[in-house]
Amino acid sequence: MAGGRRLTKVRLADFSRQLKTLIDKAQQLRDEINRSIIASTPTPPPNGAAVRRRQRSRR
């Protein structure tokens, strides 16, 4: 061989399981972060309320 390791079916299956586990964990973290962001976002004002906008100061 040219120095590379051959992937047997067993090793490939194990790698595939590990990869799927990592992907699942990453998706759970993403979902948790999104829920946290949504929970910390202030509710929009009622339709009739005036919305204050920040003025940009020119320098």
mmCIF file with all atom_site columns, C-alpha atoms in Angstrom:
data_model
loop_
_atom_site.group_PDB
_atom_site.id
_atom_site.type_symbol
_atom_site.label_atom_id
_atom_site.label_alt_id
_atom_site.label_comp_id
_atom_site.label_asym_id
_atom_site.label_entity_id
_atom_site.label_seq_id
_atom_site.pdbx_PDB_ins_code
_atom_site.Cartn_x
_atom_site.Cartn_y
_atom_site.Cartn_z
_atom_site.occupancy
_atom_site.B_iso_or_equiv
_atom_site.pdbx_formal_charge
_atom_site.auth_seq_id
_atom_site.auth_comp_id
_atom_site.auth_asym_id
_atom_site.auth_atom_id
_atom_site.pdbx_PDB_model_num
ATOM 1  C CA . MET A 1 1  ? 0.000   0.000  0.000  1.00 0.00 ? 1  MET A CA 1
ATOM 2  C CA . ALA A 1 2  ? 1.002   3.601  -0.441 1.00 0.00 ? 2  ALA A CA 1
ATOM 3  C CA . GLY A 1 3  ? 1.053   4.339  3.293  1.00 0.00 ? 3  GLY A CA 1
ATOM 4  C CA . GLY A 1 4  ? -2.712  4.832  3.652  1.00 0.00 ? 4  GLY A CA 1
ATOM 5  C CA . ARG A 1 5  ? -4.949  2.769  5.910  1.00 0.00 ? 5  ARG A CA 1
ATOM 6  C CA . ARG A 1 6  ? -7.648  0.749  4.235  1.00 0.00 ? 6  ARG A CA 1
ATOM 7  C CA . LEU A 1 7  ? -11.088 1.230  5.672  1.00 0.00 ? 7  LEU A CA 1
ATOM 8  C CA . THR A 1 8  ? -12.727 -2.081 6.303  1.00 0.00 ? 8  THR A CA 1
ATOM 9  C CA . LYS A 1 9  ? -16.507 -2.318 6.412  1.00 0.00 ? 9  LYS A CA 1
ATOM 10 C CA . VAL A 1 10 ? -16.364 -2.531 10.210 1.00 0.00 ? 10 VAL A CA 1
ATOM 11 C CA . ARG A 1 11 ? -14.218 0.591  10.527 1.00 0.00 ? 11 ARG A CA 1
ATOM 12 C CA . LEU A 1 12 ? -16.369 2.424  8.017  1.00 0.00 ? 12 LEU A CA 1
ATOM 13 C CA . ALA A 1 13 ? -19.537 1.483  9.916  1.00 0.00 ? 13 ALA A CA 1
ATOM 14 C CA . ASP A 1 14 ? -17.973 2.648  13.191 1.00 0.00 ? 14 ASP A CA 1
ATOM 15 C CA . PHE A 1 15 ? -16.880 5.925  11.622 1.00 0.00 ? 15 PHE A CA 1
ATOM 16 C CA . SER A 1 16 ? -20.362 6.389  10.193 1.00 0.00 ? 16 SER A CA 1
ATOM 17 C CA . ARG A 1 17 ? -21.939 5.875  13.649 1.00 0.00 ? 17 ARG A CA 1
ATOM 18 C CA . GLN A 1 18 ? -19.538 8.344  15.246 1.00 0.00 ? 18 GLN A CA 1
ATOM 19 C CA . LEU A 1 19 ? -20.236 10.914 12.553 1.00 0.00 ? 19 LEU A CA 1
ATOM 20 C CA . LYS A 1 20 ? -24.000 10.518 12.966 1.00 0.00 ? 20 LYS A CA 1
ATOM 21 C CA . THR A 1 21 ? -23.635 10.960 16.750 1.00 0.00 ? 21 THR A CA 1
ATOM 22 C CA . LEU A 1 22 ? -21.640 14.160 16.273 1.00 0.00 ? 22 LEU A CA 1
ATOM 23 C CA . ILE A 1 23 ? -24.162 15.520 13.782 1.00 0.00 ? 23 ILE A CA 1
ATOM 24 C CA . ASP A 1 24 ? -27.043 14.747 16.163 1.00 0.00 ? 24 ASP A CA 1
ATOM 25 C CA . LYS A 1 25 ? -25.264 16.514 19.029 1.00 0.00 ? 25 LYS A CA 1
ATOM 26 C CA . ALA A 1 26 ? -24.545 19.551 16.846 1.00 0.00 ? 26 ALA A CA 1
ATOM 27 C CA . GLN A 1 27 ? -28.204 19.740 15.798 1.00 0.00 ? 27 GLN A CA 1
ATOM 28 C CA . GLN A 1 28 ? -29.345 19.519 19.434 1.00 0.00 ? 28 GLN A CA 1
ATOM 29 C CA . LEU A 1 29 ? -26.969 22.337 20.378 1.00 0.00 ? 29 LEU A CA 1
ATOM 30 C CA . ARG A 1 30 ? -28.231 24.435 17.463 1.00 0.00 ? 30 ARG A CA 1
ATOM 31 C CA . ASP A 1 31 ? -31.833 23.866 18.540 1.00 0.00 ? 31 ASP A CA 1
ATOM 32 C CA . GLU A 1 32 ? -31.014 24.777 22.144 1.00 0.00 ? 32 GLU A CA 1
ATOM 33 C CA . ILE A 1 33 ? -29.281 27.981 21.027 1.00 0.00 ? 33 ILE A CA 1
ATOM 34 C CA . ASN A 1 34 ? -32.218 28.913 18.806 1.00 0.00 ? 34 ASN A CA 1
ATOM 35 C CA . ARG A 1 35 ? -34.688 28.328 21.666 1.00 0.00 ? 35 ARG A CA 1
ATOM 36 C CA . SER A 1 36 ? -32.538 30.505 23.931 1.00 0.00 ? 36 SER A CA 1
ATOM 37 C CA . ILE A 1 37 ? -32.407 33.297 21.350 1.00 0.00 ? 37 ILE A CA 1
ATOM 38 C CA . ILE A 1 38 ? -36.156 33.158 20.814 1.00 0.00 ? 38 ILE A CA 1
ATOM 39 C CA . ALA A 1 39 ? -36.797 33.210 24.569 1.00 0.00 ? 39 ALA A CA 1
ATOM 40 C CA . SER A 1 40 ? -34.581 36.274 25.078 1.00 0.00 ? 40 SER A CA 1
ATOM 41 C CA . THR A 1 41 ? -36.041 38.258 22.163 1.00 0.00 ? 41 THR A CA 1
ATOM 42 C CA . PRO A 1 42 ? -38.425 40.982 23.386 1.00 0.00 ? 42 PRO A CA 1
ATOM 43 C CA . THR A 1 43 ? -42.018 40.730 22.230 1.00 0.00 ? 43 THR A CA 1
ATOM 44 C CA . PRO A 1 44 ? -43.007 43.168 19.474 1.00 0.00 ? 44 PRO A CA 1
ATOM 45 C CA . PRO A 1 45 ? -45.127 46.176 20.503 1.00 0.00 ? 45 PRO A CA 1
ATOM 46 C CA . PRO A 1 46 ? -48.884 46.159 19.781 1.00 0.00 ? 46 PRO A CA 1
ATOM 47 C CA . ASN A 1 47 ? -49.921 47.278 16.301 1.00 0.00 ? 47 ASN A CA 1
ATOM 48 C CA . GLY A 1 48 ? -51.152 50.731 17.387 1.00 0.00 ? 48 GLY A CA 1
ATOM 49 C CA . ALA A 1 49 ? -48.075 51.621 19.444 1.00 0.00 ? 49 ALA A CA 1
ATOM 50 C CA . ALA A 1 50 ? -45.501 54.056 18.155 1.00 0.00 ? 50 ALA A CA 1
ATOM 51 C CA . VAL A 1 51 ? -42.069 52.551 17.679 1.00 0.00 ? 51 VAL A CA 1
ATOM 52 C CA . ARG A 1 52 ? -39.047 54.571 18.786 1.00 0.00 ? 52 ARG A CA 1
ATOM 53 C CA . ARG A 1 53 ? -36.122 54.438 16.432 1.00 0.00 ? 53 ARG A CA 1
ATOM 54 C CA . ARG A 1 54 ? -32.567 55.181 17.362 1.00 0.00 ? 54 ARG A CA 1
ATOM 55 C CA . GLN A 1 55 ? -31.096 58.284 15.833 1.00 0.00 ? 55 GLN A CA 1
ATOM 56 C CA . ARG A 1 56 ? -27.668 57.868 14.292 1.00 0.00 ? 56 ARG A CA 1
ATOM 57 C CA . SER A 1 57 ? -25.305 60.613 15.294 1.00 0.00 ? 57 SER A CA 1
ATOM 58 C CA . ARG A 1 58 ? -23.147 62.054 12.581 1.00 0.00 ? 58 ARG A CA 1
ATOM 59 C CA . ARG A 1 59 ? -19.573 62.792 13.468 1.00 0.00 ? 59 ARG A CA 1
#
